[in-house]
Structures are given as C-alpha cells and as structure tokens.
mmCIF file of C-alpha atoms and ligand atoms in Angstrom:
data_model
loop_
_atom_site.group_PDB
_atom_site.id
_atom_site.type_symbol
_atom_site.label_atom_id
_atom_site.label_comp_id
_atom_site.label_asym_id
_atom_site.label_seq_id
_atom_site.Cartn_x
_atom_site.Cartn_y
_atom_site.Cartn_z
ATOM 1 C CA UNK A 1092 130.096 139.677 8.027
ATOM 2 C CA UNK A 1093 128.814 136.093 8.060
ATOM 3 C CA UNK A 1094 131.158 133.388 9.269
ATOM 4 C CA UNK A 1095 131.423 130.492 6.807
ATOM 5 C CA UNK A 1096 130.314 127.205 8.327
ATOM 6 C CA UNK A 1097 132.795 124.364 8.465
ATOM 7 C CA UNK A 1098 133.677 121.188 10.312
ATOM 8 C CA UNK A 1099 137.044 120.764 11.941
ATOM 9 C CA UNK A 1100 138.902 117.646 13.057
ATOM 10 C CA UNK A 1101 141.408 118.158 15.896
ATOM 11 C CA UNK A 1102 144.175 115.764 16.881
ATOM 12 C CA UNK A 1103 146.267 115.813 20.073
ATOM 13 C CA UNK A 1104 149.327 113.618 20.738
ATOM 14 C CA UNK A 1105 151.705 115.837 22.725
ATOM 15 C CA UNK A 1106 152.312 113.418 25.606
ATOM 16 C CA UNK A 1107 150.777 110.061 26.518
ATOM 17 C CA UNK A 1108 147.226 110.542 25.276
ATOM 18 C CA UNK A 1109 146.128 110.270 21.666
ATOM 19 C CA UNK A 1110 142.886 112.168 21.174
ATOM 20 C CA UNK A 1111 140.620 113.349 18.372
ATOM 21 C CA UNK A 1112 137.628 115.693 18.334
ATOM 22 C CA UNK A 1113 135.129 116.868 15.730
ATOM 23 C CA UNK A 1114 133.966 120.473 16.007
ATOM 24 C CA UNK A 1115 131.417 122.256 13.890
ATOM 25 C CA UNK A 1116 130.731 125.999 13.587
ATOM 26 C CA UNK A 1117 127.023 125.516 14.296
ATOM 27 C CA UNK A 1118 126.878 122.629 16.697
ATOM 28 C CA UNK A 1119 130.232 123.206 18.477
ATOM 29 C CA UNK A 1120 131.772 120.035 19.924
ATOM 30 C CA UNK A 1121 130.267 117.018 18.160
ATOM 31 C CA UNK A 1122 132.482 114.286 19.544
ATOM 32 C CA UNK A 1123 135.782 113.622 21.256
ATOM 33 C CA UNK A 1124 137.604 110.361 21.791
ATOM 34 C CA UNK A 1125 140.813 109.494 23.595
ATOM 35 C CA UNK A 1126 143.170 106.656 24.313
ATOM 36 C CA UNK A 1127 145.223 107.070 27.473
ATOM 37 C CA UNK A 1128 148.471 105.141 27.857
ATOM 38 C CA UNK A 1129 148.627 105.443 31.659
ATOM 39 C CA UNK A 1130 148.657 101.645 32.043
ATOM 40 C CA UNK A 1131 151.722 101.355 29.748
ATOM 41 C CA UNK A 1132 153.733 103.822 31.845
ATOM 42 C CA UNK A 1133 152.572 102.835 35.323
ATOM 43 C CA UNK A 1134 155.388 100.467 36.148
ATOM 44 C CA UNK A 1135 157.985 103.127 35.272
ATOM 45 C CA UNK A 1136 156.389 105.762 37.551
ATOM 46 C CA UNK A 1137 156.229 108.291 34.701
ATOM 47 C CA UNK A 1138 155.875 108.664 30.944
ATOM 48 C CA UNK A 1139 158.500 106.851 28.822
ATOM 49 C CA UNK A 1140 158.750 108.869 25.568
ATOM 50 C CA UNK A 1141 159.694 105.925 23.350
ATOM 51 C CA UNK A 1142 156.686 103.904 24.537
ATOM 52 C CA UNK A 1143 154.419 106.938 24.118
ATOM 53 C CA UNK A 1144 155.233 107.548 20.453
ATOM 54 C CA UNK A 1145 155.061 103.852 19.546
ATOM 55 C CA UNK A 1146 151.621 103.578 21.111
ATOM 56 C CA UNK A 1147 150.402 106.745 19.319
ATOM 57 C CA UNK A 1148 151.516 105.193 16.033
ATOM 58 C CA UNK A 1149 149.296 102.165 16.693
ATOM 59 C CA UNK A 1150 146.276 103.980 18.111
ATOM 60 C CA UNK A 1151 145.946 107.242 16.190
ATOM 61 C CA UNK A 1152 143.981 105.986 13.198
ATOM 62 C CA UNK A 1153 141.465 104.098 15.341
ATOM 63 C CA UNK A 1154 140.841 107.080 17.630
ATOM 64 C CA UNK A 1155 140.275 109.408 14.669
ATOM 65 C CA UNK A 1156 137.854 106.889 13.152
ATOM 66 C CA UNK A 1157 136.010 106.592 16.479
ATOM 67 C CA UNK A 1158 135.642 110.382 16.815
ATOM 68 C CA UNK A 1159 134.355 110.685 13.246
ATOM 69 C CA UNK A 1160 131.924 107.814 13.750
ATOM 70 C CA UNK A 1161 130.619 109.286 17.011
ATOM 71 C CA UNK A 1162 129.903 112.559 15.180
ATOM 72 C CA UNK A 1163 128.326 110.607 12.310
ATOM 73 C CA UNK A 1164 130.829 112.156 9.900
ATOM 74 C CA UNK A 1165 133.507 110.843 7.556
ATOM 75 C CA UNK A 1166 136.772 112.423 6.449
ATOM 76 C CA UNK A 1167 134.886 113.787 3.423
ATOM 77 C CA UNK A 1168 132.984 116.106 5.793
ATOM 78 C CA UNK A 1169 136.130 117.648 7.297
ATOM 79 C CA UNK A 1170 137.025 121.113 6.009
ATOM 80 C CA UNK A 1171 139.830 122.057 8.408
ATOM 81 C CA UNK A 1172 142.394 120.059 10.396
ATOM 82 C CA UNK A 1173 143.847 121.229 13.717
ATOM 83 C CA UNK A 1174 146.741 119.565 15.496
ATOM 84 C CA UNK A 1175 148.906 120.170 18.556
ATOM 85 C CA UNK A 1176 152.300 121.372 17.329
ATOM 86 C CA UNK A 1177 153.969 122.318 20.658
ATOM 87 C CA UNK A 1178 155.106 121.807 23.369
ATOM 88 C CA UNK A 1179 155.439 118.141 24.242
ATOM 89 C CA UNK A 1180 157.481 115.015 23.665
ATOM 90 C CA UNK A 1181 159.097 115.245 20.237
ATOM 91 C CA UNK A 1182 158.313 111.680 19.146
ATOM 92 C CA UNK A 1183 154.700 112.045 20.286
ATOM 93 C CA UNK A 1184 154.210 115.398 18.545
ATOM 94 C CA UNK A 1185 155.696 114.025 15.332
ATOM 95 C CA UNK A 1186 153.146 111.211 15.131
ATOM 96 C CA UNK A 1187 150.146 113.552 15.484
ATOM 97 C CA UNK A 1188 151.481 116.286 13.228
ATOM 98 C CA UNK A 1189 152.687 113.927 10.480
ATOM 99 C CA UNK A 1190 149.363 112.086 10.512
ATOM 100 C CA UNK A 1191 147.368 115.334 10.353
ATOM 101 C CA UNK A 1192 149.613 116.898 7.705
ATOM 102 C CA UNK A 1193 149.137 113.802 5.549
ATOM 103 C CA UNK A 1194 145.337 114.025 5.884
ATOM 104 C CA UNK A 1195 145.175 117.774 5.204
ATOM 105 C CA UNK A 1196 147.761 117.653 2.405
ATOM 106 C CA UNK A 1197 146.284 114.711 0.544
ATOM 107 C CA UNK A 1198 142.787 116.201 0.716
ATOM 108 C CA UNK A 1199 143.844 119.767 -0.057
ATOM 109 C CA UNK A 1200 142.428 121.100 3.228
ATOM 110 C CA UNK A 1201 143.582 123.863 5.548
ATOM 111 C CA UNK A 1202 145.660 123.149 8.616
ATOM 112 C CA UNK A 1203 145.884 124.918 11.992
ATOM 113 C CA UNK A 1204 148.855 124.315 14.318
ATOM 114 C CA UNK A 1205 147.729 124.670 17.941
ATOM 115 C CA UNK A 1206 149.799 125.358 21.059
ATOM 116 C CA UNK A 1207 148.918 122.729 23.671
ATOM 117 C CA UNK A 1208 149.162 125.303 26.472
ATOM 118 C CA UNK A 1209 146.758 127.616 24.683
ATOM 119 C CA UNK A 1210 144.462 124.582 24.525
ATOM 120 C CA UNK A 1211 144.601 124.204 28.312
ATOM 121 C CA UNK A 1212 144.244 127.984 28.861
ATOM 122 C CA UNK A 1213 140.920 127.981 26.971
ATOM 123 C CA UNK A 1214 139.739 124.532 28.086
ATOM 124 C CA UNK A 1215 137.364 126.014 30.668
ATOM 125 C CA UNK A 1216 135.694 127.938 27.798
ATOM 126 C CA UNK A 1217 134.473 124.672 26.245
ATOM 127 C CA UNK A 1218 131.613 124.433 28.732
ATOM 128 C CA UNK A 1219 131.309 128.036 29.934
ATOM 129 C CA UNK A 1220 131.147 131.583 28.641
ATOM 130 C CA UNK A 1221 133.958 133.133 30.646
ATOM 131 C CA UNK A 1222 134.193 136.940 30.694
ATOM 132 C CA UNK A 1223 137.522 138.507 29.709
ATOM 133 C CA UNK A 1224 139.923 139.299 31.189
ATOM 134 C CA UNK A 1225 140.203 136.171 33.305
ATOM 135 C CA UNK A 1226 143.034 134.806 35.388
ATOM 136 C CA UNK A 1227 143.903 131.240 34.438
ATOM 137 C CA UNK A 1228 145.893 128.852 36.610
ATOM 138 C CA UNK A 1229 147.173 125.941 34.478
ATOM 139 C CA UNK A 1230 148.635 122.992 36.370
ATOM 140 C CA UNK A 1231 149.410 119.715 34.643
ATOM 141 C CA UNK A 1232 152.029 116.986 34.570
ATOM 142 C CA UNK A 1233 154.304 119.043 32.328
ATOM 143 C CA UNK A 1234 153.333 122.657 32.980
ATOM 144 C CA UNK A 1235 152.477 125.181 35.667
ATOM 145 C CA UNK A 1236 151.539 128.658 34.473
ATOM 146 C CA UNK A 1237 149.475 131.597 35.518
ATOM 147 C CA UNK A 1238 147.958 133.444 32.552
ATOM 148 C CA UNK A 1239 146.141 136.711 32.046
ATOM 149 C CA UNK A 1240 143.646 135.877 29.283
ATOM 150 C CA UNK A 1241 142.240 138.951 27.531
ATOM 151 C CA UNK A 1242 140.571 137.509 24.414
ATOM 152 C CA UNK A 1243 140.481 134.416 22.210
ATOM 153 C CA UNK A 1244 144.116 133.800 21.344
ATOM 154 C CA UNK A 1245 145.363 136.613 23.557
ATOM 155 C CA UNK A 1246 147.026 135.589 26.779
ATOM 156 C CA UNK A 1247 150.091 136.671 28.692
ATOM 157 C CA UNK A 1248 152.193 134.469 30.983
ATOM 158 C CA UNK A 1249 152.390 136.090 34.418
ATOM 159 C CA UNK A 1250 154.300 133.289 36.096
ATOM 160 C CA UNK A 1251 155.531 129.799 35.492
ATOM 161 C CA UNK A 1252 157.533 127.150 37.305
ATOM 162 C CA UNK A 1253 161.260 127.473 37.814
ATOM 163 C CA UNK A 1254 161.682 123.697 38.117
ATOM 164 C CA UNK A 1255 159.129 120.872 38.429
ATOM 165 C CA UNK A 1256 155.539 121.216 37.244
ATOM 166 C CA UNK A 1257 152.828 120.839 39.904
ATOM 167 C CA UNK A 1258 151.559 117.505 38.528
ATOM 168 C CA UNK A 1259 155.136 116.270 38.273
ATOM 169 C CA UNK A 1260 155.570 117.024 41.994
ATOM 170 C CA UNK A 1261 152.439 114.955 42.764
ATOM 171 C CA UNK A 1262 153.850 112.112 40.661
ATOM 172 C CA UNK A 1263 157.321 112.311 42.272
ATOM 173 C CA UNK A 1264 156.007 112.433 45.838
ATOM 174 C CA UNK A 1265 153.703 109.497 45.050
ATOM 175 C CA UNK A 1266 156.691 107.586 43.668
ATOM 176 C CA UNK A 1267 158.668 108.381 46.832
ATOM 177 C CA UNK A 1268 155.783 107.012 48.926
ATOM 178 C CA UNK A 1269 155.406 103.976 46.614
ATOM 179 C CA UNK A 1270 151.805 104.895 45.850
ATOM 180 C CA UNK A 1271 151.748 104.317 42.096
ATOM 181 C CA UNK A 1272 151.245 106.477 38.997
ATOM 182 C CA UNK A 1273 149.726 108.981 38.299
ATOM 183 C CA UNK A 1274 150.249 110.389 41.762
ATOM 184 C CA UNK A 1275 147.606 113.150 41.909
ATOM 185 C CA UNK A 1276 144.450 111.047 42.334
ATOM 186 C CA UNK A 1277 146.082 108.675 44.871
ATOM 187 C CA UNK A 1278 147.488 111.524 46.959
ATOM 188 C CA UNK A 1279 144.077 113.223 46.935
ATOM 189 C CA UNK A 1280 142.387 110.017 48.111
ATOM 190 C CA UNK A 1281 144.878 109.401 50.947
ATOM 191 C CA UNK A 1282 144.698 113.049 52.032
ATOM 192 C CA UNK A 1283 140.900 112.770 52.149
ATOM 193 C CA UNK A 1284 141.200 109.826 54.560
ATOM 194 C CA UNK A 1285 142.744 112.216 57.109
ATOM 195 C CA UNK A 1286 140.430 115.107 56.226
ATOM 196 C CA UNK A 1287 143.072 117.181 54.459
ATOM 197 C CA UNK A 1288 144.795 118.056 57.700
ATOM 198 C CA UNK A 1289 148.220 119.721 57.486
ATOM 199 C CA UNK A 1290 150.376 117.519 59.754
ATOM 200 C CA UNK A 1291 153.943 118.457 58.830
ATOM 201 C CA UNK A 1292 153.764 122.104 57.637
ATOM 202 C CA UNK A 1293 156.075 121.744 54.650
ATOM 203 C CA UNK A 1294 157.612 125.088 53.631
ATOM 204 C CA UNK A 1295 155.460 127.399 51.503
ATOM 205 C CA UNK A 1296 157.093 129.102 48.604
ATOM 206 C CA UNK A 1297 158.140 132.551 49.869
ATOM 207 C CA UNK A 1298 158.993 134.144 46.504
ATOM 208 C CA UNK A 1299 157.552 137.612 46.186
ATOM 209 C CA UNK A 1300 156.493 137.175 42.574
ATOM 210 C CA UNK A 1301 154.226 134.984 40.482
ATOM 211 C CA UNK A 1302 156.829 132.274 39.816
ATOM 212 C CA UNK A 1303 156.359 128.734 41.151
ATOM 213 C CA UNK A 1304 158.863 126.194 42.451
ATOM 214 C CA UNK A 1305 157.886 122.653 43.421
ATOM 215 C CA UNK A 1306 161.270 121.002 43.510
ATOM 216 C CA UNK A 1307 162.013 122.442 46.973
ATOM 217 C CA UNK A 1308 158.724 121.092 48.313
ATOM 218 C CA UNK A 1309 159.484 117.636 46.910
ATOM 219 C CA UNK A 1310 162.914 117.751 48.588
ATOM 220 C CA UNK A 1311 161.346 118.926 51.864
ATOM 221 C CA UNK A 1312 159.063 115.865 51.802
ATOM 222 C CA UNK A 1313 162.045 113.628 51.047
ATOM 223 C CA UNK A 1314 164.196 114.988 53.892
ATOM 224 C CA UNK A 1315 161.278 114.831 56.299
ATOM 225 C CA UNK A 1316 160.949 111.115 55.491
ATOM 226 C CA UNK A 1317 164.714 110.691 56.007
ATOM 227 C CA UNK A 1318 164.493 112.548 59.336
ATOM 228 C CA UNK A 1319 161.643 110.289 60.392
ATOM 229 C CA UNK A 1320 163.949 107.314 59.654
ATOM 230 C CA UNK A 1321 161.640 105.849 57.004
ATOM 231 C CA UNK A 1322 163.584 106.615 53.805
ATOM 232 C CA UNK A 1323 166.972 105.302 52.686
ATOM 233 C CA UNK A 1324 168.590 108.023 50.583
ATOM 234 C CA UNK A 1325 171.348 105.753 49.258
ATOM 235 C CA UNK A 1326 168.971 103.064 48.041
ATOM 236 C CA UNK A 1327 166.231 105.585 47.198
ATOM 237 C CA UNK A 1328 163.669 103.422 48.974
ATOM 238 C CA UNK A 1329 160.884 103.939 51.422
ATOM 239 C CA UNK A 1330 161.429 101.702 54.442
ATOM 240 C CA UNK A 1331 157.843 101.569 55.669
ATOM 241 C CA UNK A 1332 154.383 100.516 54.559
ATOM 242 C CA UNK A 1333 152.706 102.527 57.313
ATOM 243 C CA UNK A 1334 149.537 103.759 55.626
ATOM 244 C CA UNK A 1335 148.846 106.367 58.322
ATOM 245 C CA UNK A 1336 152.189 108.006 57.633
ATOM 246 C CA UNK A 1337 151.521 107.930 53.874
ATOM 247 C CA UNK A 1338 148.139 109.575 54.457
ATOM 248 C CA UNK A 1339 149.669 112.269 56.649
ATOM 249 C CA UNK A 1340 152.470 113.033 54.178
ATOM 250 C CA UNK A 1341 149.987 113.097 51.260
ATOM 251 C CA UNK A 1342 147.670 115.428 53.140
ATOM 252 C CA UNK A 1343 150.461 117.787 54.243
ATOM 253 C CA UNK A 1344 151.826 117.883 50.683
ATOM 254 C CA UNK A 1345 148.410 118.527 49.123
ATOM 255 C CA UNK A 1346 147.480 121.309 51.554
ATOM 256 C CA UNK A 1347 150.865 122.931 50.874
ATOM 257 C CA UNK A 1348 150.328 122.847 47.082
ATOM 258 C CA UNK A 1349 146.821 124.282 47.522
ATOM 259 C CA UNK A 1350 148.211 127.121 49.674
ATOM 260 C CA UNK A 1351 150.850 127.881 47.037
ATOM 261 C CA UNK A 1352 148.202 128.151 44.294
ATOM 262 C CA UNK A 1353 145.880 130.280 46.407
ATOM 263 C CA UNK A 1354 148.802 132.543 47.393
ATOM 264 C CA UNK A 1355 149.933 133.149 43.808
ATOM 265 C CA UNK A 1356 146.409 133.673 42.501
ATOM 266 C CA UNK A 1357 145.716 136.198 45.302
ATOM 267 C CA UNK A 1358 148.929 138.029 44.441
ATOM 268 C CA UNK A 1359 147.987 138.205 40.751
ATOM 269 C CA UNK A 1360 144.537 139.544 41.640
ATOM 270 C CA UNK A 1361 146.148 142.340 43.640
ATOM 271 C CA UNK A 1362 148.626 143.226 40.888
ATOM 272 C CA UNK A 1363 145.849 143.773 38.333
ATOM 273 C CA UNK A 1364 142.408 144.452 39.674
ATOM 274 C CA UNK A 1365 140.304 144.213 36.504
ATOM 275 C CA UNK A 1366 139.858 140.409 36.386
ATOM 276 C CA UNK A 1367 136.291 139.275 35.827
ATOM 277 C CA UNK A 1368 136.795 135.570 36.539
ATOM 278 C CA UNK A 1369 139.246 132.908 37.705
ATOM 279 C CA UNK A 1370 139.827 129.607 35.862
ATOM 280 C CA UNK A 1371 141.731 126.536 37.037
ATOM 281 C CA UNK A 1372 142.718 124.022 34.321
ATOM 282 C CA UNK A 1373 145.079 121.094 33.545
ATOM 283 C CA UNK A 1374 145.272 117.621 35.084
ATOM 284 C CA UNK A 1375 145.846 118.952 38.627
ATOM 285 C CA UNK A 1376 142.543 120.851 38.342
ATOM 286 C CA UNK A 1377 140.833 117.440 38.744
ATOM 287 C CA UNK A 1378 141.751 117.829 42.420
ATOM 288 C CA UNK A 1379 138.560 118.659 44.315
ATOM 289 C CA UNK A 1380 140.398 119.920 47.393
ATOM 290 C CA UNK A 1381 142.444 122.484 45.424
ATOM 291 C CA UNK A 1382 139.371 123.435 43.375
ATOM 292 C CA UNK A 1383 137.514 124.073 46.628
ATOM 293 C CA UNK A 1384 140.285 126.293 48.002
ATOM 294 C CA UNK A 1385 140.432 128.395 44.811
ATOM 295 C CA UNK A 1386 136.626 128.564 44.776
ATOM 296 C CA UNK A 1387 136.728 129.956 48.360
ATOM 297 C CA UNK A 1388 139.198 132.626 47.240
ATOM 298 C CA UNK A 1389 137.032 133.510 44.230
ATOM 299 C CA UNK A 1390 133.976 133.836 46.497
ATOM 300 C CA UNK A 1391 135.925 136.128 48.847
ATOM 301 C CA UNK A 1392 136.864 138.271 45.832
ATOM 302 C CA UNK A 1393 133.309 138.143 44.399
ATOM 303 C CA UNK A 1394 134.579 136.604 41.163
ATOM 304 C CA UNK A 1395 133.044 133.683 39.270
ATOM 305 C CA UNK A 1396 135.215 130.570 39.263
ATOM 306 C CA UNK A 1397 135.417 128.156 36.318
ATOM 307 C CA UNK A 1398 137.065 124.797 35.997
ATOM 308 C CA UNK A 1399 136.501 122.231 33.235
ATOM 309 C CA UNK A 1400 134.866 118.888 33.920
ATOM 310 C CA UNK A 1401 137.665 116.351 34.620
ATOM 311 C CA UNK A 1402 137.589 114.953 31.053
ATOM 312 C CA UNK A 1403 138.685 118.397 29.785
ATOM 313 C CA UNK A 1404 141.200 119.046 32.610
ATOM 314 C CA UNK A 1405 143.563 116.297 31.498
ATOM 315 C CA UNK A 1406 144.895 116.232 27.933
ATOM 316 C CA UNK A 1407 142.163 116.047 25.306
ATOM 317 C CA UNK A 1408 141.448 117.051 21.710
ATOM 318 C CA UNK A 1409 138.294 119.059 22.482
ATOM 319 C CA UNK A 1410 140.404 121.950 23.790
ATOM 320 C CA UNK A 1411 142.595 121.754 20.652
ATOM 321 C CA UNK A 1412 139.432 121.873 18.520
ATOM 322 C CA UNK A 1413 138.191 124.925 20.457
ATOM 323 C CA UNK A 1414 141.439 126.853 19.867
ATOM 324 C CA UNK A 1415 141.739 125.526 16.288
ATOM 325 C CA UNK A 1416 138.237 126.839 15.633
ATOM 326 C CA UNK A 1417 138.871 130.427 16.720
ATOM 327 C CA UNK A 1418 142.287 130.405 15.007
ATOM 328 C CA UNK A 1419 140.565 129.339 11.776
ATOM 329 C CA UNK A 1420 138.072 132.168 12.201
ATOM 330 C CA UNK A 1421 141.017 134.539 12.676
ATOM 331 C CA UNK A 1422 142.646 133.139 9.489
ATOM 332 C CA UNK A 1423 145.624 131.719 11.413
ATOM 333 C CA UNK A 1424 146.428 128.727 9.195
ATOM 334 C CA UNK A 1425 149.784 126.968 8.955
ATOM 335 C CA UNK A 1426 151.673 125.698 5.917
ATOM 336 C CA UNK A 1427 152.105 121.928 5.502
ATOM 337 C CA UNK A 1428 155.792 122.195 6.375
ATOM 338 C CA UNK A 1429 155.334 123.781 9.815
ATOM 339 C CA UNK A 1430 157.853 122.751 12.499
ATOM 340 C CA UNK A 1431 157.057 121.080 15.792
ATOM 341 C CA UNK A 1432 158.539 122.617 18.939
ATOM 342 C CA UNK A 1433 159.202 120.588 22.059
HETATM 343 O O1 KG4 B 590 147.001 117.639 31.901
HETATM 344 P P1 KG4 B 590 147.592 116.290 32.086
HETATM 345 O O2 KG4 B 590 146.792 115.107 31.597
HETATM 346 O O3 KG4 B 590 148.974 116.134 31.413
HETATM 347 C C1 KG4 B 590 149.846 117.113 30.962
HETATM 348 O O4 KG4 B 590 149.492 117.912 30.058
HETATM 349 O O5 KG4 B 590 150.961 117.105 31.514
HETATM 350 O O6 KG4 B 590 147.919 116.140 33.643
HETATM 351 C C2 KG4 B 590 148.413 114.964 34.233
HETATM 352 C C3 KG4 B 590 148.861 115.316 35.639
HETATM 353 C C4 KG4 B 590 149.577 114.189 36.361
HETATM 354 O O7 KG4 B 590 150.793 114.702 36.885
HETATM 355 C C5 KG4 B 590 148.616 113.806 37.477
HETATM 356 O O8 KG4 B 590 149.255 113.341 38.671
HETATM 357 C C6 KG4 B 590 147.872 115.106 37.714
HETATM 358 O O9 KG4 B 590 147.716 115.668 36.433
HETATM 359 N N1 KG4 B 590 146.566 114.866 38.319
HETATM 360 C C7 KG4 B 590 146.248 115.277 39.556
HETATM 361 C C8 KG4 B 590 144.946 114.770 39.825
HETATM 362 N N2 KG4 B 590 144.527 114.071 38.726
HETATM 363 C C9 KG4 B 590 145.538 114.134 37.809
HETATM 364 N N3 KG4 B 590 146.931 116.007 40.438
HETATM 365 C C10 KG4 B 590 146.337 116.265 41.620
HETATM 366 N N4 KG4 B 590 145.126 115.788 41.966
HETATM 367 C C11 KG4 B 590 144.380 115.052 41.105
HETATM 368 N N5 KG4 B 590 143.174 114.585 41.451
HETATM 369 ZN ZN1 ZN B 591 148.504 119.023 28.923
#
C-alpha cells in the first residue's frame, strides 16, 4: 500500500503559546513558528487565561503566515489541518480550533483534532526513532504523567499528579522566593550556583505507586521558610533578599523533584520489564540537572534515553503536526463541529 503524499498545517494554542508548523509526508517537519506570551504574564506570576486568549486572537494569523512562508508554501498547498483540541485553557483552545475549523471548512480540507498530551508524549519522536514500548515521563506547567507508549497513538497513563503539576510547583516555589516567572529556568540557575547540593532534605514522596504529588513539597518549602523566620504567612511575603538562602532552597527543591522523577521511573521499569527506551518531555524536561539524573538511571538500566531539544520540550506546533500526521495516516479525522475539552 502506498501512502498518499500530503502537506499538513498544525496549530497549537492550548495555553500561552500560539504556534504553527508545516509538515510534509516526504520532507517531515518543514517549518515551525511560535509566539510566546511569557512577558505578558510575568508580572502576575502565572498565566492569566483572559490575557492568553486575547493575545492568541491577535497573533494567530501572523504566526500561521510566518510558518507557511518559512516552508515556502501558501494555504493553497495545505491538504490537511491539525489543531490541538484538548486539554488546555478554554478561551485559548477556542481561538486555535475556531481559526483552524474556518480554514479547513472554507477550503473543503480534512481536519485532525489532536490531544496536546499526546503531542508531548510523542515530542521526543520528532528528532529520534524511539523503539516501542518506551516509558515517557511528561512534566510541564499543566501536566505530570508517566506513560507506557506502545505504538503511534497507543499510550497508557501509568501515573499522574494528584495535585500540582511539576512545572507548576517550580513556578509556585519561584513565586514564593520572589524569583520571577517562569520559575523552572531561574530555579535551575540558582541551584547550579551551589552545585545542586541538597541542603534541606525536603520530604520525598513516599507513595508506593506511580502517582505524583507536588503540593506537599511546595508546602514543605513554605513551612521551612516560615520556620527559618523569613516568610510571613499572613502577608504571604518573603522577608529576605538573601541570595544564598534562595540558592539553597532552589537547589534542595530541584534535587527533591529530580529524586521523585527518578524514583517513579525506576518503579515503572520494575513493574514492566519490556521497555526499550526512556523519554523525558514537557517544559520541565528543559532542566539539564533532571535530564542528567534520568540519563544516569537509563545508563544503569542499559536503556537508551531520549529527550527533545528545548524548543520541542515546551509547547510547540511541531509535536501537534507529528501526531496529526500519523492520525491522518490512520484515517482519524474529525468533523468540523468537534468539541474542545478543557
Ligand atoms: O510545556 P510547557 O511550555 O507548558 C505546558 O504545557 O504547561 O512548560 C512550561 C513549564 C513551566 O512551569 C516552567 O517553569 C517549566 O516548564 N520549565 C522548567 C524549566 N524550563 C521550563 N522547569 C524546570 N527547569 C527548567 N529549566
Ligand atoms: Zn504542554
């Protein structure tokens, strides 16, 4: 059977990034462009949904045009449209899906609705041929999940978070320490200044399963700051600018998160012994320290370890194009009136 050749345009707007990518059956990823709203949300210490959807509304057309131009294509060359349909911020999802539905509908083209989390789960496949089954740790600002990935489009959730997502915990601890937003990169930098030493031994998650919980860790950091007399619980303010303390807290927090990931991944590898690779994806996978710790585990287990380049760890449309492409090949198209889920 020969696969028909086609060109696909993918659009992602589930949170605070608007992104577009052009993907072709022969040449794979032709282009991807993105506009990140981080600067708009910085002063609030997190994403403000209303601001996110308004910005998408303004930026989406320009980003799609940029991606098409970079691929040297026009809308006339697009055969299939793919768009993130879930999960995410409702207002943000509605901008991307409505825009894409209008394009596909008015041009009589096929449409694929892509799950953002499936996008992350396969994001490491954009640059690597990963053997199945592989164990995939996804950690981003909104999600923390451990998946068993057995084929394109086939993955099972082994564990997820009971409360905060891992990236959210980085952002909340950074906010507590008045470090700025997003918290992950700043915490990593401060922790590096003190060589990733574990000063305060925050409690590791003792659950005997593959579920995660980061809210307790965040609270442990908070109460440790209160105990040290440097945080006012009533006013919710840090009472010190001591950079050494901020470095030590950041480092202790980061080493604790890394231990939690390594612990859960080890447990999953023991529960099912047929994994052929480990992948680490999502915004938190930009963290070189955590990557290194998971790499060490993979080496101990004689398994190859894959993680996307940072541009494909955080939200992007290339991963949506990748999933949209194999869904199209599997004939998984959606009607124009598909629902968004948030
Ligand atoms: O994947 P992503 O762009 O957004 C969601 O889909 O949610 O991830 C953003 C998250 C933020 O919480 C940010 O603090 C975290 O990824 N992050 C990091 C690092 N870079 C970004 N966390 C830890 N270390 C990093 N270097
Ligand atoms: Zn994401």
